[in-house]
PDB file of C-alpha atoms and ligand atoms in Angstrom:
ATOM      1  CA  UNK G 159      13.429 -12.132 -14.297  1.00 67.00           C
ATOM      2  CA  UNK G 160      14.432 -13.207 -10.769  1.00 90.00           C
ATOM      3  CA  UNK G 161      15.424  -9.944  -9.431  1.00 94.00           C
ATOM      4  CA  UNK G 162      13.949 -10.610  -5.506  1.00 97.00           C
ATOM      5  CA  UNK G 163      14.721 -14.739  -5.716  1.00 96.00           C
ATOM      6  CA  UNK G 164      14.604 -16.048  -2.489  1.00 92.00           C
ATOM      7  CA  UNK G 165      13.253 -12.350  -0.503  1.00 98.00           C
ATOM      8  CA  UNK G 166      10.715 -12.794   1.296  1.00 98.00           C
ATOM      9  CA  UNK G 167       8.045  -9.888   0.964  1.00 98.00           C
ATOM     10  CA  UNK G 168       5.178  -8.896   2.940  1.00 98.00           C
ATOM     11  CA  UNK G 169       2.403  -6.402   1.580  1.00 99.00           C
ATOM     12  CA  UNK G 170      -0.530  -5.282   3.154  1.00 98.00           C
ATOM     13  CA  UNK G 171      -4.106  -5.133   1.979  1.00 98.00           C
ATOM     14  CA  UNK G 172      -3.044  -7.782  -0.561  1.00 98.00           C
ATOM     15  CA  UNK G 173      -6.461  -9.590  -1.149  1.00 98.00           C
ATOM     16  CA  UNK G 174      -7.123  -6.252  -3.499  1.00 96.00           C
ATOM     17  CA  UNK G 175      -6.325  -3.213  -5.611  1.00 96.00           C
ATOM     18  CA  UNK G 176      -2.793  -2.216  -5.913  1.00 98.00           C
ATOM     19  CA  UNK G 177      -1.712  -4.502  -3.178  1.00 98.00           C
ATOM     20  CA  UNK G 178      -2.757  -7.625  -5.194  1.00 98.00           C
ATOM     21  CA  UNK G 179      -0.955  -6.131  -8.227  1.00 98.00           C
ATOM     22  CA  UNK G 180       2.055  -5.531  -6.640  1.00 98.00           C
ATOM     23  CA  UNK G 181       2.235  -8.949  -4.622  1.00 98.00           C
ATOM     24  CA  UNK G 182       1.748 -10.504  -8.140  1.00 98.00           C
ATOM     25  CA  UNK G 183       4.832  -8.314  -9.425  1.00 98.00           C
ATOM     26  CA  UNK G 184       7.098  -9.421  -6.548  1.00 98.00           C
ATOM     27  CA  UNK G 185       5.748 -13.106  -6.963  1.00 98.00           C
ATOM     28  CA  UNK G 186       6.493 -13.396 -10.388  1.00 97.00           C
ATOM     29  CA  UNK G 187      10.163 -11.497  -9.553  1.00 98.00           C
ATOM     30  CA  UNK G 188      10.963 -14.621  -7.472  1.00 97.00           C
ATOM     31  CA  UNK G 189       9.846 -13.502  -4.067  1.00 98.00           C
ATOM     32  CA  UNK G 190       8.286 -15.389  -1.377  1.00 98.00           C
ATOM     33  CA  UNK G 191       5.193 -13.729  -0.952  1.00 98.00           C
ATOM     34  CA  UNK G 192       3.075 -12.823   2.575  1.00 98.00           C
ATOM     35  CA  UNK G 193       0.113 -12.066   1.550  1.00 98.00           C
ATOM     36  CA  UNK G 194      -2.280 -10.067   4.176  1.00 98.00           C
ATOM     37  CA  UNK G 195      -5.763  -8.081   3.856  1.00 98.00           C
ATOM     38  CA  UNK G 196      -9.591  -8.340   4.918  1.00 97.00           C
ATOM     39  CA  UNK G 197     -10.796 -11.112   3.590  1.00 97.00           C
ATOM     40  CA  UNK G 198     -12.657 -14.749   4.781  1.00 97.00           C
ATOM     41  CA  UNK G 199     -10.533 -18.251   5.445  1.00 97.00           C
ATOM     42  CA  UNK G 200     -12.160 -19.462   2.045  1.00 98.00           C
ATOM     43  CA  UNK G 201     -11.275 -16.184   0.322  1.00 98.00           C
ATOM     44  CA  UNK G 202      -7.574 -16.426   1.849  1.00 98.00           C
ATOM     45  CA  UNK G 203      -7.507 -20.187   0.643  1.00 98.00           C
ATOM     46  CA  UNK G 204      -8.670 -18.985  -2.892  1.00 98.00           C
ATOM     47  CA  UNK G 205      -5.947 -16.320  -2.892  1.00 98.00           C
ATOM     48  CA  UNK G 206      -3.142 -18.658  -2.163  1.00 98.00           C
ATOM     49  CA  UNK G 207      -4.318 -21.242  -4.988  1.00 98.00           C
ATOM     50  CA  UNK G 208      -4.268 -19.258  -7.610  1.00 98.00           C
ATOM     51  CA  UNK G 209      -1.035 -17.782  -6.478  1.00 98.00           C
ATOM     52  CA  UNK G 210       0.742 -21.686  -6.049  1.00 98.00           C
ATOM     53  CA  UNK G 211      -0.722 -21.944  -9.649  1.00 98.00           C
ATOM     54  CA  UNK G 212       0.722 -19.184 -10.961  1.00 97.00           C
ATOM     55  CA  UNK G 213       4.089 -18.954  -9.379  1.00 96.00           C
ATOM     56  CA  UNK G 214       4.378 -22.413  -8.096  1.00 95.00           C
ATOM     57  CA  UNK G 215       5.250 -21.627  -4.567  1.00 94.00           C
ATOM     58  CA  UNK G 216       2.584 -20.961  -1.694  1.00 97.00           C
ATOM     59  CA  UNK G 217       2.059 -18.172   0.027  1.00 98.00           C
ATOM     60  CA  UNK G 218       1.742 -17.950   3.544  1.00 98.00           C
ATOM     61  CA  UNK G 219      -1.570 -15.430   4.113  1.00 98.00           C
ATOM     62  CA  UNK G 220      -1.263 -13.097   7.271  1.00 98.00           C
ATOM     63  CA  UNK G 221      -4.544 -12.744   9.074  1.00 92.00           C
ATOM     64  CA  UNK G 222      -4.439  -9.384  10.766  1.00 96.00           C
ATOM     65  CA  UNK G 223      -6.499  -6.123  11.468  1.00 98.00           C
ATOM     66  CA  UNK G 224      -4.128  -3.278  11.109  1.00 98.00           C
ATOM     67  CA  UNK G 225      -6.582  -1.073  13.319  1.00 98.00           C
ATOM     68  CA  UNK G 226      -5.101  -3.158  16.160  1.00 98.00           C
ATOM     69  CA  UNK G 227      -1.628  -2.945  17.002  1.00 98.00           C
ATOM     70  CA  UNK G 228      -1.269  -6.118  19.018  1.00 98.00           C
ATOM     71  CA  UNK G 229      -2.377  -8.064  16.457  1.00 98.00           C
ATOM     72  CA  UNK G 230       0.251  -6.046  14.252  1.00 98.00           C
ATOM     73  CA  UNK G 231       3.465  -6.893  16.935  1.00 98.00           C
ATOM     74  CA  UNK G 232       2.172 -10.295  16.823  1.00 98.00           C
ATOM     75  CA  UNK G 233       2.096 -10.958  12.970  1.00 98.00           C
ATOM     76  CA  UNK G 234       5.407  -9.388  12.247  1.00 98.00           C
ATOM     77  CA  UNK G 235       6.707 -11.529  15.094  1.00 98.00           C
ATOM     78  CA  UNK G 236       5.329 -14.844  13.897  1.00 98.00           C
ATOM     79  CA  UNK G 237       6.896 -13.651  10.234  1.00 98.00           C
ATOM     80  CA  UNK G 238      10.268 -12.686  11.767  1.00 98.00           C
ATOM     81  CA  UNK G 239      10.399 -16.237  13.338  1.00 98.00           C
ATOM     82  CA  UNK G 240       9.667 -18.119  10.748  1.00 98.00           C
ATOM     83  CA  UNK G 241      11.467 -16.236   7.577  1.00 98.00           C
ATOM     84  CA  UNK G 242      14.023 -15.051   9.735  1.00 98.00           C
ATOM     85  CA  UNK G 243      13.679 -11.682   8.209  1.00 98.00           C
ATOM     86  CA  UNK G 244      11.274  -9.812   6.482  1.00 98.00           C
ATOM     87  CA  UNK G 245      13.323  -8.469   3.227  1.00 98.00           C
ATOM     88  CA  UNK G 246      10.912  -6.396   1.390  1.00 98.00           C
ATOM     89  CA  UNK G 247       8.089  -4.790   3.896  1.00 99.00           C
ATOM     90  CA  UNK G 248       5.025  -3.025   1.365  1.00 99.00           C
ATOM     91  CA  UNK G 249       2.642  -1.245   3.404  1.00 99.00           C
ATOM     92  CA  UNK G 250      -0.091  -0.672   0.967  1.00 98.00           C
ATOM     93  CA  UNK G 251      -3.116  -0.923   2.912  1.00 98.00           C
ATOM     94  CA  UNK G 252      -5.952   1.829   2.978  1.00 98.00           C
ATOM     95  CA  UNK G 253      -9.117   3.452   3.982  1.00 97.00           C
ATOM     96  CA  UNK G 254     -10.459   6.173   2.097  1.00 96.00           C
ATOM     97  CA  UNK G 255     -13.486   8.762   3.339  1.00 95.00           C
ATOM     98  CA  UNK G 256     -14.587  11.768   2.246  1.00 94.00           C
ATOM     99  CA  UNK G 257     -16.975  14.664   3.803  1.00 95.00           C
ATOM    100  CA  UNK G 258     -16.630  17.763   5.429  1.00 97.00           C
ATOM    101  CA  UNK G 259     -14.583  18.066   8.569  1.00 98.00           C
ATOM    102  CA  UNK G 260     -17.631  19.042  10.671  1.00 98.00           C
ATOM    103  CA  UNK G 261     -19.165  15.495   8.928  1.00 97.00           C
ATOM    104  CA  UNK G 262     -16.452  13.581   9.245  1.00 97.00           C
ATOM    105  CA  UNK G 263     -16.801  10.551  11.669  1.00 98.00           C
ATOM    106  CA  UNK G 264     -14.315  10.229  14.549  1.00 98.00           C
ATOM    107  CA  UNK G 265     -14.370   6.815  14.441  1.00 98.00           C
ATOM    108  CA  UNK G 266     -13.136   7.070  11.023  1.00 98.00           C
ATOM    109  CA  UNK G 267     -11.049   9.498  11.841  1.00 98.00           C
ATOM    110  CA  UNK G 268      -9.326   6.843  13.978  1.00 98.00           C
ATOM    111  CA  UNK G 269      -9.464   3.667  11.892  1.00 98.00           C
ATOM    112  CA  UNK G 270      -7.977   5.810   9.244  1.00 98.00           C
ATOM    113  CA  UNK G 271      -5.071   7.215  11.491  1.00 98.00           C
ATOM    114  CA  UNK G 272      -4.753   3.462  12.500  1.00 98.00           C
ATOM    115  CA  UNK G 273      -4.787   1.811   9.073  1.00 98.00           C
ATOM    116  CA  UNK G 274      -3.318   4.266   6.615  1.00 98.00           C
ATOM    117  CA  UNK G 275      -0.315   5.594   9.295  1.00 98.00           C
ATOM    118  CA  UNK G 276      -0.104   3.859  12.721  1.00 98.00           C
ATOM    119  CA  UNK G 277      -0.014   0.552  10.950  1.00 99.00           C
ATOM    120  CA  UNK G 278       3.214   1.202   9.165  1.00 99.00           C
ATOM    121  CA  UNK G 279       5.129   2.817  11.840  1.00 99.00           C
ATOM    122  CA  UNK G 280       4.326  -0.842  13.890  1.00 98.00           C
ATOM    123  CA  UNK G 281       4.852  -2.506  10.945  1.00 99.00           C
ATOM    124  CA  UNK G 282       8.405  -0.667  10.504  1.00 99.00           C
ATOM    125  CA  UNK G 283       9.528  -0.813  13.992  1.00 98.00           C
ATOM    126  CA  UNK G 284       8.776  -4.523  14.546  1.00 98.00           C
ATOM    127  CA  UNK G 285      10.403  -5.789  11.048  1.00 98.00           C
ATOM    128  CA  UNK G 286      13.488  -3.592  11.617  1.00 98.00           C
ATOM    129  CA  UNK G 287      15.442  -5.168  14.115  1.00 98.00           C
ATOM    130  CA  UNK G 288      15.638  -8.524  11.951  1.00 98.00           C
ATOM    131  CA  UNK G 289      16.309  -6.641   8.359  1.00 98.00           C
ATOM    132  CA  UNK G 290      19.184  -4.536  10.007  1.00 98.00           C
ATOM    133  CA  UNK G 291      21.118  -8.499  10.844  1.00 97.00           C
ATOM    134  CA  UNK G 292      20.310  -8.929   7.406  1.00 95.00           C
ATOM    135  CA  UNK G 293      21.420  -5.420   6.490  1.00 95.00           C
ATOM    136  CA  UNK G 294      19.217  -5.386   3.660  1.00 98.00           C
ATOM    137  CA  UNK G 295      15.726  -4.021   3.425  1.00 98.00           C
ATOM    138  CA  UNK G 296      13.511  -2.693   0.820  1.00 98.00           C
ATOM    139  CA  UNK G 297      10.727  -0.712   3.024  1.00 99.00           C
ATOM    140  CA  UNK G 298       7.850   0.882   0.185  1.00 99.00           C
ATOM    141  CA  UNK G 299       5.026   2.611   1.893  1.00 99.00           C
ATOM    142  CA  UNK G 300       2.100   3.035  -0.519  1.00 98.00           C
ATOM    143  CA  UNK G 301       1.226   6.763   0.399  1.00 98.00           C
ATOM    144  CA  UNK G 302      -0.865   9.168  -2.515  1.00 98.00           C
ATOM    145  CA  UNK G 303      -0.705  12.358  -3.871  1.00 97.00           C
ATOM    146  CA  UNK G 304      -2.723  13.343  -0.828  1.00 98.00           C
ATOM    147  CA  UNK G 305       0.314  12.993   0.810  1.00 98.00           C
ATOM    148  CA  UNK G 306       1.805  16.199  -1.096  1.00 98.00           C
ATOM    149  CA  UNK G 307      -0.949  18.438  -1.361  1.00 96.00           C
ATOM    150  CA  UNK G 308      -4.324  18.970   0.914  1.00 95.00           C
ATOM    151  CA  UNK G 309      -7.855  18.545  -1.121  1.00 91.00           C
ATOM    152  CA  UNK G 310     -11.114  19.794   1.034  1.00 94.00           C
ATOM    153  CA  UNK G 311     -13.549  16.430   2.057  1.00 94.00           C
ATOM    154  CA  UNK G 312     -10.719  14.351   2.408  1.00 96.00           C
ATOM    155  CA  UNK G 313      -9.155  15.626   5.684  1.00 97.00           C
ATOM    156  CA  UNK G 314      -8.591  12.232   7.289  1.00 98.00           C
ATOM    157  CA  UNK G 315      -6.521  10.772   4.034  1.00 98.00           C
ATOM    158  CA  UNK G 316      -4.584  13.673   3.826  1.00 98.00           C
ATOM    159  CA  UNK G 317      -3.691  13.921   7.493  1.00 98.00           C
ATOM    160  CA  UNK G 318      -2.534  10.013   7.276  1.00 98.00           C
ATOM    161  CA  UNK G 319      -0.971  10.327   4.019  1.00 98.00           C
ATOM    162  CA  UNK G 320       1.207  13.239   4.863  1.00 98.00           C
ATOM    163  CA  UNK G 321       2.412  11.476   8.188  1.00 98.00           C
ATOM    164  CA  UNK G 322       3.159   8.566   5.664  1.00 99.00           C
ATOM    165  CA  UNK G 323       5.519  10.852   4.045  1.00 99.00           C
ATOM    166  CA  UNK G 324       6.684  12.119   7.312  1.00 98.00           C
ATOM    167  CA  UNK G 325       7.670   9.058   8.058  1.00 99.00           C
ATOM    168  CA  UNK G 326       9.147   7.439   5.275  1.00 99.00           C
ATOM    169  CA  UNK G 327      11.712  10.535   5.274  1.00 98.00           C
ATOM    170  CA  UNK G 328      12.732  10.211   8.727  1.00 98.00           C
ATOM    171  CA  UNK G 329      12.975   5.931   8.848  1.00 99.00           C
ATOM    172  CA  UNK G 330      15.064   6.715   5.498  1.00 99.00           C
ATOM    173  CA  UNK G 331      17.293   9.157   7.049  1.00 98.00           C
ATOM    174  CA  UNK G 332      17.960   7.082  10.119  1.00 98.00           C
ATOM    175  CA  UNK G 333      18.683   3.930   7.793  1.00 98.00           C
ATOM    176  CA  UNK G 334      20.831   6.090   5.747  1.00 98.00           C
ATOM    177  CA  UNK G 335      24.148   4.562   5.905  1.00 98.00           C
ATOM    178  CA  UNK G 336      22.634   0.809   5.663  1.00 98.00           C
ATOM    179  CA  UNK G 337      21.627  -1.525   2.850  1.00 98.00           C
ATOM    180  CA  UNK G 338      18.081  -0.602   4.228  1.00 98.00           C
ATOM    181  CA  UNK G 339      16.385   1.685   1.803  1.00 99.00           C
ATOM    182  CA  UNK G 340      12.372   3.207   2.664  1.00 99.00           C
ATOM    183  CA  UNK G 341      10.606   5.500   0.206  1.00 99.00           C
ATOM    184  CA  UNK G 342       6.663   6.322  -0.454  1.00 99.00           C
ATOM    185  CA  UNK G 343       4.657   6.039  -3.954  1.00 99.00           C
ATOM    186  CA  UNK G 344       2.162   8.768  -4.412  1.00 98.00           C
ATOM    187  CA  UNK G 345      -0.214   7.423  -6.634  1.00 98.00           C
ATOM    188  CA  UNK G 346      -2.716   9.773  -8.193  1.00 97.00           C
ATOM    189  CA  UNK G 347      -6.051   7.876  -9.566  1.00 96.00           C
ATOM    190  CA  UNK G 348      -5.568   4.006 -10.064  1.00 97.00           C
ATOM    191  CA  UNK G 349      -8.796   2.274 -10.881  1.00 97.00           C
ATOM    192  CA  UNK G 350      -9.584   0.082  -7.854  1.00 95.00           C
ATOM    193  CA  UNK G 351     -12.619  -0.845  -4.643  1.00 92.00           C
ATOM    194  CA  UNK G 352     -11.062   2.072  -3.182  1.00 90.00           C
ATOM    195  CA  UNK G 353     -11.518   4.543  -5.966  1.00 94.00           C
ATOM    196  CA  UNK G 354     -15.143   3.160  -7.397  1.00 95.00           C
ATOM    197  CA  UNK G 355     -16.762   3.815  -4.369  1.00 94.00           C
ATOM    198  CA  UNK G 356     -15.937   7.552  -4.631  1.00 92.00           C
ATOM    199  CA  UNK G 357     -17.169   7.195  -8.246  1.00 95.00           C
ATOM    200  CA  UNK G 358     -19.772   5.513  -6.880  1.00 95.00           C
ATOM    201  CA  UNK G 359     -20.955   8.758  -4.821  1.00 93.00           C
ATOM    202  CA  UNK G 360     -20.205  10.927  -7.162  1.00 93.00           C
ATOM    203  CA  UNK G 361     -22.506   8.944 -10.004  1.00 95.00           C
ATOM    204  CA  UNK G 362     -24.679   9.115  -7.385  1.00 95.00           C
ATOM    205  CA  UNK G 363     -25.091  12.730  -6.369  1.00 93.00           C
ATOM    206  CA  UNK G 364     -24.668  14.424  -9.877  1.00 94.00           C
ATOM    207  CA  UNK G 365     -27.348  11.993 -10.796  1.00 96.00           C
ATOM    208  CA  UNK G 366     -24.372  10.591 -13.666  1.00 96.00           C
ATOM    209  CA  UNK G 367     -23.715   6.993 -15.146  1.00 97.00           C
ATOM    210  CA  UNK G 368     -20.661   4.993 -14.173  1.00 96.00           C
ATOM    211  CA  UNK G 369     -18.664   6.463 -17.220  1.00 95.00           C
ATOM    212  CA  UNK G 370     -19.463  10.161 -16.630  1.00 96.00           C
ATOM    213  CA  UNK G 371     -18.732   9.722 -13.139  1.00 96.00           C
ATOM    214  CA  UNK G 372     -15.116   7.855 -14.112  1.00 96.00           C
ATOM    215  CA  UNK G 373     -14.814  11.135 -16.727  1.00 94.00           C
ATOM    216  CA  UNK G 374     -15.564  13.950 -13.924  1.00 93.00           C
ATOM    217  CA  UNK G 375     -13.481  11.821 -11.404  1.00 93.00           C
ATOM    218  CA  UNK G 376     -10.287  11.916 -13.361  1.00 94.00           C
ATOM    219  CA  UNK G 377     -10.948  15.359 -14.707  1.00 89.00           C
ATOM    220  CA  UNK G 378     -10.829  16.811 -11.303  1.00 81.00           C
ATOM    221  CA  UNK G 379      -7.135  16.728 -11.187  1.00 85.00           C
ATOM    222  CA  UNK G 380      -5.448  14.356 -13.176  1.00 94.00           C
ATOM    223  CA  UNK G 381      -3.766  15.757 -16.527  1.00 96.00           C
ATOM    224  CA  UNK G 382      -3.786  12.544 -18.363  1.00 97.00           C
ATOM    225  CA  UNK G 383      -6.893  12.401 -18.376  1.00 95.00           C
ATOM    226  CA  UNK G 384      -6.830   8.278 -17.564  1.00 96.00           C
ATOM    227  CA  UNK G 385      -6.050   6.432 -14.792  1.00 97.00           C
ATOM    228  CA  UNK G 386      -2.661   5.475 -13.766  1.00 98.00           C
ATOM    229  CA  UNK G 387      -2.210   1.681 -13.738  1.00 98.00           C
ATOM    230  CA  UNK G 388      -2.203  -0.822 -10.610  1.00 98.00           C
ATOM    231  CA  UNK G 389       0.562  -2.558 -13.410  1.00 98.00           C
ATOM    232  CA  UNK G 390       2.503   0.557 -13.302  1.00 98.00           C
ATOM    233  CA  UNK G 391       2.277   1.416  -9.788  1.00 98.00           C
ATOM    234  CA  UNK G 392       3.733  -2.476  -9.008  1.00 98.00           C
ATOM    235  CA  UNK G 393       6.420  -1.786 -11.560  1.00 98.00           C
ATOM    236  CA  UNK G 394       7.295   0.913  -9.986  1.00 98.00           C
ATOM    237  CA  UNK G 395       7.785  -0.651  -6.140  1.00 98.00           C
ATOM    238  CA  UNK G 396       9.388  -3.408  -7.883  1.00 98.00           C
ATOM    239  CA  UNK G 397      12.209  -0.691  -9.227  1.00 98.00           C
ATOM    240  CA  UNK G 398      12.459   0.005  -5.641  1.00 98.00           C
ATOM    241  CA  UNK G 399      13.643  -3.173  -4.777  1.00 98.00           C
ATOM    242  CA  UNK G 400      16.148  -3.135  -7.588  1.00 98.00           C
ATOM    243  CA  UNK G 401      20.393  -2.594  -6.985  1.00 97.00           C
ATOM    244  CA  UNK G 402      19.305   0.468  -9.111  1.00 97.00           C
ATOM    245  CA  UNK G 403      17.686   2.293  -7.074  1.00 98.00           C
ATOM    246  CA  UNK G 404      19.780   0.961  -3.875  1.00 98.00           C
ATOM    247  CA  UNK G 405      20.707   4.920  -3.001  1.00 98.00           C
ATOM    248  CA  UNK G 406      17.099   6.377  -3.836  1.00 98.00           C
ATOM    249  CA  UNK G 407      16.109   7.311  -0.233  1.00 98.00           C
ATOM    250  CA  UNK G 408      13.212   8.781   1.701  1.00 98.00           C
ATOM    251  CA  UNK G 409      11.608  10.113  -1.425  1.00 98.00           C
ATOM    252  CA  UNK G 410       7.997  10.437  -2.061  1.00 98.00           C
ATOM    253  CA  UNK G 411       7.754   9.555  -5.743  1.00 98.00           C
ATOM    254  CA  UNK G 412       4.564  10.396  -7.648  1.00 98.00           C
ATOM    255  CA  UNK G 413       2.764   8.496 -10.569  1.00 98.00           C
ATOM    256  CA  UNK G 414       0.056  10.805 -10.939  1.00 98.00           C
ATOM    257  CA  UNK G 415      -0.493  11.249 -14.751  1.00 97.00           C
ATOM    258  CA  UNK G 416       1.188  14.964 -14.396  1.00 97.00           C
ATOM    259  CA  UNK G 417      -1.250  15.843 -11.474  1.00 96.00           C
ATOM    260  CA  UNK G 418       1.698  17.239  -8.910  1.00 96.00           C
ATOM    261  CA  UNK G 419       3.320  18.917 -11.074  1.00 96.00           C
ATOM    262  CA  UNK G 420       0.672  21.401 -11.876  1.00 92.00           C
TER     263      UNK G 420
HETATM  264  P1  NAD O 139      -8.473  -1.394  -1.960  1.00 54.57           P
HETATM  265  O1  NAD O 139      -9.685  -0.961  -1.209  1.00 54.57           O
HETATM  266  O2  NAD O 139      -8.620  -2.101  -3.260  1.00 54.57           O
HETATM  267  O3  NAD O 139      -7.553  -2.322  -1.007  1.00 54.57           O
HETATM  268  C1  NAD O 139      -7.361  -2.022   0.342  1.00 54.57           C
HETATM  269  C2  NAD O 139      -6.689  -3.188   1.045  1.00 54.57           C
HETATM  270  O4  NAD O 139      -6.494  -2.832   2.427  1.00 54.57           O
HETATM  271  C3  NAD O 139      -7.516  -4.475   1.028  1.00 54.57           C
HETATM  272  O5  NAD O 139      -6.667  -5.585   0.875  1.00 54.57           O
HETATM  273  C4  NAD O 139      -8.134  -4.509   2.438  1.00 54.57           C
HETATM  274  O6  NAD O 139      -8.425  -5.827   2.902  1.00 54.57           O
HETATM  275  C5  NAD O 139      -7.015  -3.875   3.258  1.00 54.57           C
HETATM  276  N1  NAD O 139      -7.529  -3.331   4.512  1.00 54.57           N
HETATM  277  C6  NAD O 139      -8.441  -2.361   4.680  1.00 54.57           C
HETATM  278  N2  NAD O 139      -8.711  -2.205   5.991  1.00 54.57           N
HETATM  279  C7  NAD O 139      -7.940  -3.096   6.667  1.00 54.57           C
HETATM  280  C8  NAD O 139      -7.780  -3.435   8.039  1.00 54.57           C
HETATM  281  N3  NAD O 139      -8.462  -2.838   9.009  1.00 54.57           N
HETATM  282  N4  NAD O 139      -6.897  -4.413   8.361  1.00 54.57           N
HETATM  283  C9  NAD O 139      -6.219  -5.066   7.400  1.00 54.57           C
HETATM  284  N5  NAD O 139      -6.323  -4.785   6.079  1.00 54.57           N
HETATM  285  C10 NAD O 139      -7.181  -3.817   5.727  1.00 54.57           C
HETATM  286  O7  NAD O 139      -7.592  -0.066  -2.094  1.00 54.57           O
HETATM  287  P2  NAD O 139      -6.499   0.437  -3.170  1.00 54.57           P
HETATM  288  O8  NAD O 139      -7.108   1.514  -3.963  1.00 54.57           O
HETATM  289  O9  NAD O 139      -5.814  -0.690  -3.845  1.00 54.57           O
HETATM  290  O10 NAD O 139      -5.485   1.161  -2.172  1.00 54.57           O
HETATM  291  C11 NAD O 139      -4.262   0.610  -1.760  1.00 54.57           C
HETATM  292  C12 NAD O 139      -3.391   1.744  -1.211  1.00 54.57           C
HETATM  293  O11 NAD O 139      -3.129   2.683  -2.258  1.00 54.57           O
HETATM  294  C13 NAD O 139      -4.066   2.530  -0.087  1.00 54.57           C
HETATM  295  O12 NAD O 139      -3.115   2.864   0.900  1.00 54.57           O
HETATM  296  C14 NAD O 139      -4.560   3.774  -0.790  1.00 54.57           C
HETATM  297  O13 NAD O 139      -4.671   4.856   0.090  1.00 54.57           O
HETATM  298  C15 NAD O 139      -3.443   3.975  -1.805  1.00 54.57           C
HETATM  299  N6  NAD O 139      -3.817   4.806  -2.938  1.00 54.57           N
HETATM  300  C16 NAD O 139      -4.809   4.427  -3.781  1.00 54.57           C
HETATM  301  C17 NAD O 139      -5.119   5.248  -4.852  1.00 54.57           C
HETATM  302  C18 NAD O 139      -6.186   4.890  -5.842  1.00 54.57           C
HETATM  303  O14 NAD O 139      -6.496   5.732  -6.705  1.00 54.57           O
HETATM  304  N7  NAD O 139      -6.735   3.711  -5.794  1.00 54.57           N
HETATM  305  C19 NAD O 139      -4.448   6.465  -5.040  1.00 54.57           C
HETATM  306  C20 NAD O 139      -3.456   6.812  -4.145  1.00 54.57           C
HETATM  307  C21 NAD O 139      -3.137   5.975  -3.099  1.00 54.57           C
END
């Protein structure tokens, strides 16, 4: 039950979604948790309660904007000096926006490039130097299934998401021969903010209620026919961390509900 007791994890966009999930996972596993996302001093305060209530440790809450990588060099810093080490490094967080190319917003285009790709390559780089004294490391970026295959109105996420991949294989390869593992989780749909927006829109344009909307969504590609968990997708990075999977490298592994494999 105490599989990551005493590791001290970081994962980004933690306030929500599958970054809250998975936080929770590692929490309950035994990690100490640094928590980081959006959110107000109040809402960071709230966070942390009802994770000291739950897991009876506090965690610390990392106050950065991942579109700016100076603020990035400086959290990791301030986490390397006072853990030491990061030991488990999630980088979860993520924009999502879709329209045409000829649409689509170049300052999106760059807030998207900085949160869903530049962010993890600072991330990476800054955390790296401390795991490797350690020599051990569990690195987990949260990529998507737009990372393995291109879908029109979403040329931004895809872009990132593929470079996410990119660069989990080649941090993998060059961390081959250490305890340091990194490897990518392709979600397909997971019900989250993220993912009820684009409902959202689509409820919206097909003049549909929320539940049609959900039904179309997930009928566009996924198999299943249902959503894959947030549950599942922390169970899943939590394997990661695991002696188990101590030799699963640089691999970009799907939970899609069948949708890759089509
Ligand atoms: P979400 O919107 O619920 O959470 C996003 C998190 O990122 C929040 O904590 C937010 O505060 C943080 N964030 C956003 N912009 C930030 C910024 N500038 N600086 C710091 N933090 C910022 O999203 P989610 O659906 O849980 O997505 C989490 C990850 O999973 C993303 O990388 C997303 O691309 C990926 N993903 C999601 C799905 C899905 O169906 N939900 C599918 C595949 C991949």
């Amino acid at each position: 039950m105490n599989e990551l007791n005493g590791r001290v994890a970081l994962v980004t966009g933690s306030t929500s979604g599958i970054g809250l999930v998975i936080a929770n996972r590692l929490a309950q596993a035994g990690a100490r948790l640094v928590l980081h996302g959006l959110a107000s001093e109040e809402q960071a305060t709230d966070l942390c309660d009802t994770f000291e209530r739950s897991y009876g440790s506090r965690p610390h809450f990392a106050d950065c904007d991942l579109r700016d990588y100076a603020q990035i060099e400086q959290m990791v810093a301030e986490l390397n000096q006072r853990y030491g080490a990061l030991d488990v490094l999630v980088n979860n967080a993520g924009i999502q926006h879709v329209s045409p190319i000829t649409d689509f917003p170049p300052e999106v285009w760059n807030d998207m490039m900085a949160i869903n790709l530049s962010a993890s390559f600072h991330t990476i780089r800054m955390a790296l130097p401390a795991m490797q004294e350690r020599d051990w490391g569990r690195i987990i970026n949260i990529a998507s299934i737009s990372g393995l295959r291109g879908r029109g109105g979403k040329v931004g996420y895809n872009a990132t998401k593929h470079g996410l991949v990119g660069l989990t294989k080649s941090v993998a390869l060059e961390l081959a021969s250490t305890a340091i593992t990194c490897n990518a989780i392709c979600p397909g749909w997971v019900h989250t903010p993220l993912v009820q927006k684009q409902i959202d829109v689509l409820a919206q344009r097909e003049g549909l209620d929320n539940d049609a909307a959900t039904q179309r969504l997930i009928g566009l590609r996924q198999p299943s026919g249902r959503f894959v968990t947030k549950e599942q997708i922390a169970e899943l990075a939590l394997f990661l961390c695991l002696p188990a999977t101590s030799e699963v490298r640089g691999v970009a592994w799907a939970m899609d509900g069948g949708t890759t494999a089509q």
